[in-house]
Amino acid sequence: MTGANSFQVSGYGPERAGWTRLFARDSLARRLDWPILLSALALSLLGTLLVYSATRNRTELNQGDPYYFLVRHLLNTGIGFALMAGTVWLGHRTLRTAVPILYGVSVFLILLVLTPLGSTINGAHSWIKLPGGFSLQPSEFVKVTIILGMAMLLATRVDAGDKQYPDHRTVVQALGLAAVPMLIVLLMPDLGSVMVMVVIVLGVLLASGASNRWVFGLIGAGTIGAITVWQLGVLDDYQIARFAAFANPELDPAGVGYNTNQARIAIGSGGLMGAGLFHGSQTTGQFVPEQQTDFVFTVAGEELGFVGGGLIIVLLGVILWRACRIARETTELYGTIVAAGIVAWFAFQSFENIGMTLGIMPVTGLPLPFVSYGGSSMFAVWVAVGLLQSIRVQRPMSA
């Protein structure tokens, strides 16, 4: 096993460190997973066009500048790409040693949301207002720290050779680590993010080799917890109404069911090839709310048709396929767990976002990875790509 930043490339010793080694053609470029990188870039650039189409005529949102969201989305993508490069350079093993700090910072930030510094956007009290008109959604970064924190606990003794699988005590510790930020996020309440975190926890446990009794037990506990949360009235009225509208789409078509109905009309009108980029009547007429964020897939469905929507799904599928391959081929349990947690995160969030536009999932306000407008989400998913690349880059040559 090598050190935190060793790439095990012949001819490149410890003296070839830092950025020189990072960009060495026969070390990094040969080891990067290009399908993941190119698919993520394609999704982000396609998302830029969709966000621009959805906002160029929305003067109440773009402050009179049709390029306002386009420029910001490109800026978010650029920052996200830089964070990805920085994550690869540091390495997932180096970040493993920083997990306690990252975890503490993420919990502190989500606690700030519950203070007067927190703000409500689109009904969700899960943001921190920053100077210059920017906002931060800490729950997006909590997804990363939960994956890293649980992976660190579950893999330490296994990677050291002391255990073949995580024992029950270690699993309890990992679940406790994840439970603290999840409960805080639930109090906001940000139900969509909590749902993603639950799926991440299940994915991490499955990848760790922990007893299946834990997985089935968590599913049962989650079901009981969901019923309890519903009965205790923890959820806001608008969240309850969304689930009611999902169960009965005809309940309030002009009210809480409006978003979903208009989303399905937009996607259905696109047909096979779509109306053409910037030519969607539903999008131009501003019939679908939040098209630059939660409902960005409706822009693709209407303007690019089945082909454009299918392309987004295929690109997401490529990322998931390659991430699964990275999880399978790495020789350390820590890397396997991190990659598997990212797969669970991307897969569920993508399915939920696209599903709610089609009416097969409840509306939860989750962004579509790499495509939806939003800096916090964009930064978090690109950091996740950096972790995947680091796991692949730092694996032994024989793996």
mmCIF file of N, CA and C in Angstrom, residues 183-273:
data_model
loop_
_atom_site.group_PDB
_atom_site.id
_atom_site.type_symbol
_atom_site.label_atom_id
_atom_site.label_comp_id
_atom_site.label_asym_id
_atom_site.label_seq_id
_atom_site.Cartn_x
_atom_site.Cartn_y
_atom_site.Cartn_z
ATOM 1 N N LEU A 183 -30.354 14.543 11.323
ATOM 2 C CA LEU A 183 -31.402 15.060 12.205
ATOM 3 C C LEU A 183 -31.480 16.578 12.133
ATOM 4 N N ILE A 184 -30.324 17.229 12.044
ATOM 5 C CA ILE A 184 -30.314 18.696 11.940
ATOM 6 C C ILE A 184 -30.964 19.130 10.632
ATOM 7 N N VAL A 185 -30.626 18.447 9.532
ATOM 8 C CA VAL A 185 -31.217 18.784 8.231
ATOM 9 C C VAL A 185 -32.726 18.530 8.255
ATOM 10 N N LEU A 186 -33.149 17.487 8.951
ATOM 11 C CA LEU A 186 -34.578 17.194 9.055
ATOM 12 C C LEU A 186 -35.321 18.294 9.789
ATOM 13 N N LEU A 187 -34.659 18.939 10.747
ATOM 14 C CA LEU A 187 -35.291 20.026 11.507
ATOM 15 C C LEU A 187 -35.476 21.284 10.675
ATOM 16 N N MET A 188 -34.812 21.404 9.529
ATOM 17 C CA MET A 188 -34.894 22.650 8.758
ATOM 18 C C MET A 188 -36.311 22.986 8.286
ATOM 19 N N PRO A 189 -37.139 22.121 7.739
ATOM 20 C CA PRO A 189 -36.851 20.742 7.326
ATOM 21 C C PRO A 189 -36.513 20.677 5.839
ATOM 22 N N ASP A 190 -35.501 19.853 5.503
ATOM 23 C CA ASP A 190 -35.117 19.626 4.110
ATOM 24 C C ASP A 190 -35.253 18.134 3.855
ATOM 25 N N LEU A 191 -36.479 17.717 3.583
ATOM 26 C CA LEU A 191 -36.785 16.294 3.463
ATOM 27 C C LEU A 191 -36.065 15.661 2.283
ATOM 28 N N GLY A 192 -35.937 16.389 1.161
ATOM 29 C CA GLY A 192 -35.277 15.836 -0.007
ATOM 30 C C GLY A 192 -33.841 15.435 0.287
ATOM 31 N N SER A 193 -33.100 16.320 0.957
ATOM 32 C CA SER A 193 -31.705 16.010 1.288
ATOM 33 C C SER A 193 -31.612 14.837 2.250
ATOM 34 N N VAL A 194 -32.545 14.760 3.201
ATOM 35 C CA VAL A 194 -32.541 13.643 4.141
ATOM 36 C C VAL A 194 -32.764 12.325 3.403
ATOM 37 N N MET A 195 -33.671 12.334 2.431
ATOM 38 C CA MET A 195 -33.916 11.121 1.642
ATOM 39 C C MET A 195 -32.635 10.671 0.936
ATOM 40 N N VAL A 196 -31.896 11.617 0.361
ATOM 41 C CA VAL A 196 -30.640 11.274 -0.309
ATOM 42 C C VAL A 196 -29.645 10.709 0.695
ATOM 43 N N MET A 197 -29.551 11.319 1.862
ATOM 44 C CA MET A 197 -28.607 10.856 2.877
ATOM 45 C C MET A 197 -28.944 9.457 3.360
ATOM 46 N N VAL A 198 -30.232 9.139 3.491
ATOM 47 C CA VAL A 198 -30.629 7.784 3.888
ATOM 48 C C VAL A 198 -30.163 6.767 2.855
ATOM 49 N N VAL A 199 -30.347 7.085 1.578
ATOM 50 C CA VAL A 199 -29.902 6.181 0.508
ATOM 51 C C VAL A 199 -28.379 6.051 0.529
ATOM 52 N N ILE A 200 -27.676 7.148 0.782
ATOM 53 C CA ILE A 200 -26.214 7.093 0.882
ATOM 54 C C ILE A 200 -25.792 6.144 1.995
ATOM 55 N N VAL A 201 -26.421 6.259 3.155
ATOM 56 C CA VAL A 201 -26.084 5.395 4.292
ATOM 57 C C VAL A 201 -26.294 3.925 3.928
ATOM 58 N N LEU A 202 -27.413 3.628 3.284
ATOM 59 C CA LEU A 202 -27.680 2.245 2.883
ATOM 60 C C LEU A 202 -26.634 1.760 1.876
ATOM 61 N N GLY A 203 -26.289 2.596 0.905
ATOM 62 C CA GLY A 203 -25.281 2.223 -0.077
ATOM 63 C C GLY A 203 -23.922 1.980 0.557
ATOM 64 N N VAL A 204 -23.559 2.817 1.509
ATOM 65 C CA VAL A 204 -22.274 2.673 2.204
ATOM 66 C C VAL A 204 -22.234 1.372 3.000
ATOM 67 N N LEU A 205 -23.317 1.064 3.700
ATOM 68 C CA LEU A 205 -23.347 -0.165 4.495
ATOM 69 C C LEU A 205 -23.261 -1.400 3.609
ATOM 70 N N LEU A 206 -23.973 -1.383 2.491
ATOM 71 C CA LEU A 206 -23.909 -2.522 1.578
ATOM 72 C C LEU A 206 -22.493 -2.716 1.037
ATOM 73 N N ALA A 207 -21.825 -1.623 0.697
ATOM 74 C CA ALA A 207 -20.474 -1.715 0.134
ATOM 75 C C ALA A 207 -19.447 -2.124 1.174
ATOM 76 N N SER A 208 -19.717 -1.827 2.443
ATOM 77 C CA SER A 208 -18.740 -2.105 3.507
ATOM 78 C C SER A 208 -18.666 -3.574 3.869
ATOM 79 N N GLY A 209 -19.689 -4.343 3.483
ATOM 80 C CA GLY A 209 -19.714 -5.750 3.872
ATOM 81 C C GLY A 209 -20.326 -5.976 5.230
ATOM 82 N N ALA A 210 -20.942 -4.945 5.817
ATOM 83 C CA ALA A 210 -21.616 -5.100 7.103
ATOM 84 C C ALA A 210 -22.786 -6.070 6.963
ATOM 85 N N SER A 211 -23.196 -6.650 8.062
ATOM 86 C CA SER A 211 -24.280 -7.625 8.052
ATOM 87 C C SER A 211 -25.539 -7.035 7.414
ATOM 88 N N ASN A 212 -26.210 -7.842 6.590
ATOM 89 C CA ASN A 212 -27.442 -7.390 5.948
ATOM 90 C C ASN A 212 -28.533 -7.074 6.951
ATOM 91 N N ARG A 213 -28.396 -7.597 8.175
ATOM 92 C CA ARG A 213 -29.390 -7.286 9.204
ATOM 93 C C ARG A 213 -29.436 -5.795 9.477
ATOM 94 N N TRP A 214 -28.296 -5.136 9.346
ATOM 95 C CA TRP A 214 -28.268 -3.694 9.541
ATOM 96 C C TRP A 214 -29.054 -2.983 8.446
ATOM 97 N N VAL A 215 -28.909 -3.431 7.228
ATOM 98 C CA VAL A 215 -29.619 -2.803 6.112
ATOM 99 C C VAL A 215 -31.122 -2.965 6.274
ATOM 100 N N PHE A 216 -31.563 -4.214 6.533
ATOM 101 C CA PHE A 216 -33.000 -4.447 6.700
ATOM 102 C C PHE A 216 -33.536 -3.728 7.937
ATOM 103 N N GLY A 217 -32.716 -3.695 8.984
ATOM 104 C CA GLY A 217 -33.136 -2.986 10.194
ATOM 105 C C GLY A 217 -33.303 -1.496 9.957
ATOM 106 N N LEU A 218 -32.383 -0.911 9.174
ATOM 107 C CA LEU A 218 -32.478 0.514 8.877
ATOM 108 C C LEU A 218 -33.690 0.828 8.012
ATOM 109 N N ILE A 219 -33.990 -0.064 7.064
ATOM 110 C CA ILE A 219 -35.175 0.149 6.230
ATOM 111 C C ILE A 219 -36.433 0.147 7.088
ATOM 112 N N GLY A 220 -36.506 -0.808 8.015
ATOM 113 C CA GLY A 220 -37.646 -0.853 8.919
ATOM 114 C C GLY A 220 -37.710 0.358 9.828
ATOM 115 N N ALA A 221 -36.546 0.749 10.370
ATOM 116 C CA ALA A 221 -36.499 1.921 11.247
ATOM 117 C C ALA A 221 -36.855 3.186 10.482
ATOM 118 N N GLY A 222 -36.388 3.270 9.217
ATOM 119 C CA GLY A 222 -36.711 4.434 8.405
ATOM 120 C C GLY A 222 -38.192 4.553 8.127
ATOM 121 N N THR A 223 -38.842 3.408 7.894
ATOM 122 C CA THR A 223 -40.282 3.421 7.661
ATOM 123 C C THR A 223 -41.031 3.907 8.899
ATOM 124 N N ILE A 224 -40.631 3.379 10.046
ATOM 125 C CA ILE A 224 -41.263 3.808 11.299
ATOM 126 C C ILE A 224 -40.988 5.289 11.559
ATOM 127 N N GLY A 225 -39.746 5.709 11.273
ATOM 128 C CA GLY A 225 -39.384 7.110 11.476
ATOM 129 C C GLY A 225 -40.177 8.044 10.590
ATOM 130 N N ALA A 226 -40.391 7.646 9.325
ATOM 131 C CA ALA A 226 -41.153 8.481 8.395
ATOM 132 C C ALA A 226 -42.589 8.655 8.878
ATOM 133 N N ILE A 227 -43.176 7.552 9.376
ATOM 134 C CA ILE A 227 -44.545 7.634 9.896
ATOM 135 C C ILE A 227 -44.595 8.538 11.125
ATOM 136 N N THR A 228 -43.577 8.410 11.982
ATOM 137 C CA THR A 228 -43.527 9.232 13.190
ATOM 138 C C THR A 228 -43.387 10.711 12.859
ATOM 139 N N VAL A 229 -42.498 11.009 11.912
ATOM 140 C CA VAL A 229 -42.309 12.401 11.496
ATOM 141 C C VAL A 229 -43.607 12.984 10.952
ATOM 142 N N TRP A 230 -44.309 12.185 10.164
ATOM 143 C CA TRP A 230 -45.597 12.627 9.594
ATOM 144 C C TRP A 230 -46.606 12.911 10.705
ATOM 145 N N GLN A 231 -46.675 11.995 11.684
ATOM 146 C CA GLN A 231 -47.664 12.131 12.748
ATOM 147 C C GLN A 231 -47.346 13.284 13.693
ATOM 148 N N LEU A 232 -46.064 13.544 13.914
ATOM 149 C CA LEU A 232 -45.664 14.609 14.841
ATOM 150 C C LEU A 232 -45.725 15.994 14.212
ATOM 151 N N GLY A 233 -45.952 16.065 12.915
ATOM 152 C CA GLY A 233 -46.075 17.364 12.259
ATOM 153 C C GLY A 233 -44.757 18.086 12.083
ATOM 154 N N VAL A 234 -43.646 17.326 11.952
ATOM 155 C CA VAL A 234 -42.338 17.949 11.741
ATOM 156 C C VAL A 234 -42.278 18.624 10.367
ATOM 157 N N LEU A 235 -42.932 18.017 9.384
ATOM 158 C CA LEU A 235 -42.904 18.557 8.033
ATOM 159 C C LEU A 235 -43.772 19.805 7.931
ATOM 160 N N ASP A 236 -43.356 20.702 7.039
ATOM 161 C CA ASP A 236 -44.158 21.888 6.765
ATOM 162 C C ASP A 236 -45.380 21.508 5.935
ATOM 163 N N ASP A 237 -46.358 22.392 5.933
ATOM 164 C CA ASP A 237 -47.610 22.119 5.212
ATOM 165 C C ASP A 237 -47.367 21.907 3.719
ATOM 166 N N TYR A 238 -46.438 22.713 3.128
ATOM 167 C CA TYR A 238 -46.212 22.583 1.699
ATOM 168 C C TYR A 238 -45.599 21.232 1.349
ATOM 169 N N GLN A 239 -44.791 20.658 2.269
ATOM 170 C CA GLN A 239 -44.195 19.351 2.011
ATOM 171 C C GLN A 239 -45.249 18.250 2.083
ATOM 172 N N ILE A 240 -46.141 18.359 3.059
ATOM 173 C CA ILE A 240 -47.239 17.389 3.161
ATOM 174 C C ILE A 240 -48.121 17.469 1.924
ATOM 175 N N ALA A 241 -48.380 18.697 1.464
ATOM 176 C CA ALA A 241 -49.227 18.889 0.292
ATOM 177 C C ALA A 241 -48.591 18.278 -0.952
ATOM 178 N N ARG A 242 -47.252 18.339 -1.048
ATOM 179 C CA ARG A 242 -46.562 17.753 -2.201
ATOM 180 C C ARG A 242 -46.752 16.248 -2.244
ATOM 181 N N PHE A 243 -46.642 15.596 -1.097
ATOM 182 C CA PHE A 243 -46.835 14.153 -1.058
ATOM 183 C C PHE A 243 -48.288 13.785 -1.341
ATOM 184 N N ALA A 244 -49.204 14.604 -0.845
ATOM 185 C CA ALA A 244 -50.616 14.349 -1.125
ATOM 186 C C ALA A 244 -50.909 14.485 -2.612
ATOM 187 N N ALA A 245 -50.306 15.487 -3.248
ATOM 188 C CA ALA A 245 -50.500 15.683 -4.681
ATOM 189 C C ALA A 245 -49.862 14.548 -5.479
ATOM 190 N N PHE A 246 -48.748 14.014 -4.996
ATOM 191 C CA PHE A 246 -48.121 12.869 -5.665
ATOM 192 C C PHE A 246 -49.027 11.644 -5.601
ATOM 193 N N ALA A 247 -49.643 11.423 -4.429
ATOM 194 C CA ALA A 247 -50.540 10.280 -4.271
ATOM 195 C C ALA A 247 -51.812 10.447 -5.097
ATOM 196 N N ASN A 248 -52.248 11.708 -5.259
ATOM 197 C CA ASN A 248 -53.464 11.992 -6.017
ATOM 198 C C ASN A 248 -53.231 13.215 -6.892
ATOM 199 N N PRO A 249 -52.742 13.031 -8.128
ATOM 200 C CA PRO A 249 -52.384 14.156 -8.998
ATOM 201 C C PRO A 249 -53.541 15.102 -9.279
ATOM 202 N N GLU A 250 -54.780 14.632 -9.159
ATOM 203 C CA GLU A 250 -55.931 15.479 -9.451
ATOM 204 C C GLU A 250 -56.423 16.221 -8.219
ATOM 205 N N LEU A 251 -55.696 16.101 -7.102
ATOM 206 C CA LEU A 251 -56.141 16.702 -5.849
ATOM 207 C C LEU A 251 -56.267 18.209 -5.937
ATOM 208 N N ASP A 252 -55.239 18.859 -6.486
ATOM 209 C CA ASP A 252 -55.230 20.326 -6.577
ATOM 210 C C ASP A 252 -54.416 20.723 -7.801
ATOM 211 N N PRO A 253 -54.940 20.500 -9.006
ATOM 212 C CA PRO A 253 -54.156 20.747 -10.229
ATOM 213 C C PRO A 253 -53.759 22.196 -10.434
ATOM 214 N N ALA A 254 -54.501 23.133 -9.858
ATOM 215 C CA ALA A 254 -54.173 24.543 -10.015
ATOM 216 C C ALA A 254 -53.323 25.064 -8.858
ATOM 217 N N GLY A 255 -53.108 24.210 -7.855
ATOM 218 C CA GLY A 255 -52.342 24.621 -6.687
ATOM 219 C C GLY A 255 -51.062 23.834 -6.541
ATOM 220 N N VAL A 256 -51.045 22.925 -5.563
ATOM 221 C CA VAL A 256 -49.815 22.199 -5.274
ATOM 222 C C VAL A 256 -49.439 21.239 -6.403
ATOM 223 N N GLY A 257 -50.430 20.792 -7.198
ATOM 224 C CA GLY A 257 -50.131 19.897 -8.306
ATOM 225 C C GLY A 257 -49.777 20.609 -9.596
ATOM 226 N N TYR A 258 -49.750 21.937 -9.560
ATOM 227 C CA TYR A 258 -49.514 22.721 -10.769
ATOM 228 C C TYR A 258 -48.138 22.444 -11.378
ATOM 229 N N ASN A 259 -47.116 22.449 -10.543
ATOM 230 C CA ASN A 259 -45.748 22.246 -11.042
ATOM 231 C C ASN A 259 -45.614 20.939 -11.817
ATOM 232 N N THR A 260 -46.094 19.863 -11.214
ATOM 233 C CA THR A 260 -45.966 18.562 -11.850
ATOM 234 C C THR A 260 -46.771 18.486 -13.135
ATOM 235 N N ASN A 261 -47.977 19.019 -13.112
ATOM 236 C CA ASN A 261 -48.816 18.980 -14.319
ATOM 237 C C ASN A 261 -48.175 19.748 -15.469
ATOM 238 N N GLN A 262 -47.674 20.949 -15.176
ATOM 239 C CA GLN A 262 -47.025 21.740 -16.226
ATOM 240 C C GLN A 262 -45.735 21.087 -16.707
ATOM 241 N N ALA A 263 -45.024 20.424 -15.788
ATOM 242 C CA ALA A 263 -43.791 19.733 -16.164
ATOM 243 C C ALA A 263 -44.084 18.613 -17.144
ATOM 244 N N ARG A 264 -45.124 17.853 -16.887
ATOM 245 C CA ARG A 264 -45.463 16.748 -17.785
ATOM 246 C C ARG A 264 -45.965 17.260 -19.140
ATOM 247 N N ILE A 265 -46.677 18.378 -19.119
ATOM 248 C CA ILE A 265 -47.115 18.974 -20.388
ATOM 249 C C ILE A 265 -45.906 19.396 -21.215
ATOM 250 N N ALA A 266 -44.938 20.034 -20.564
ATOM 251 C CA ALA A 266 -43.735 20.496 -21.267
ATOM 252 C C ALA A 266 -42.965 19.325 -21.872
ATOM 253 N N ILE A 267 -42.741 18.285 -21.079
ATOM 254 C CA ILE A 267 -41.981 17.135 -21.569
ATOM 255 C C ILE A 267 -42.752 16.415 -22.672
ATOM 256 N N GLY A 268 -44.055 16.259 -22.470
ATOM 257 C CA GLY A 268 -44.876 15.562 -23.466
ATOM 258 C C GLY A 268 -44.946 16.278 -24.788
ATOM 259 N N SER A 269 -44.868 17.623 -24.755
ATOM 260 C CA SER A 269 -44.967 18.385 -26.001
ATOM 261 C C SER A 269 -43.689 18.322 -26.837
ATOM 262 N N GLY A 270 -42.607 17.826 -26.232
ATOM 263 C CA GLY A 270 -41.330 17.795 -26.945
ATOM 264 C C GLY A 270 -41.252 16.727 -28.015
ATOM 265 N N GLY A 271 -41.998 15.654 -27.842
ATOM 266 C CA GLY A 271 -41.945 14.583 -28.820
ATOM 267 C C GLY A 271 -40.570 13.950 -28.921
ATOM 268 N N LEU A 272 -40.219 13.499 -30.100
ATOM 269 C CA LEU A 272 -38.946 12.798 -30.296
ATOM 270 C C LEU A 272 -37.759 13.741 -30.346
ATOM 271 N N MET A 273 -37.860 14.823 -31.126
ATOM 272 C CA MET A 273 -36.724 15.706 -31.347
ATOM 273 C C MET A 273 -36.853 17.051 -30.629
#
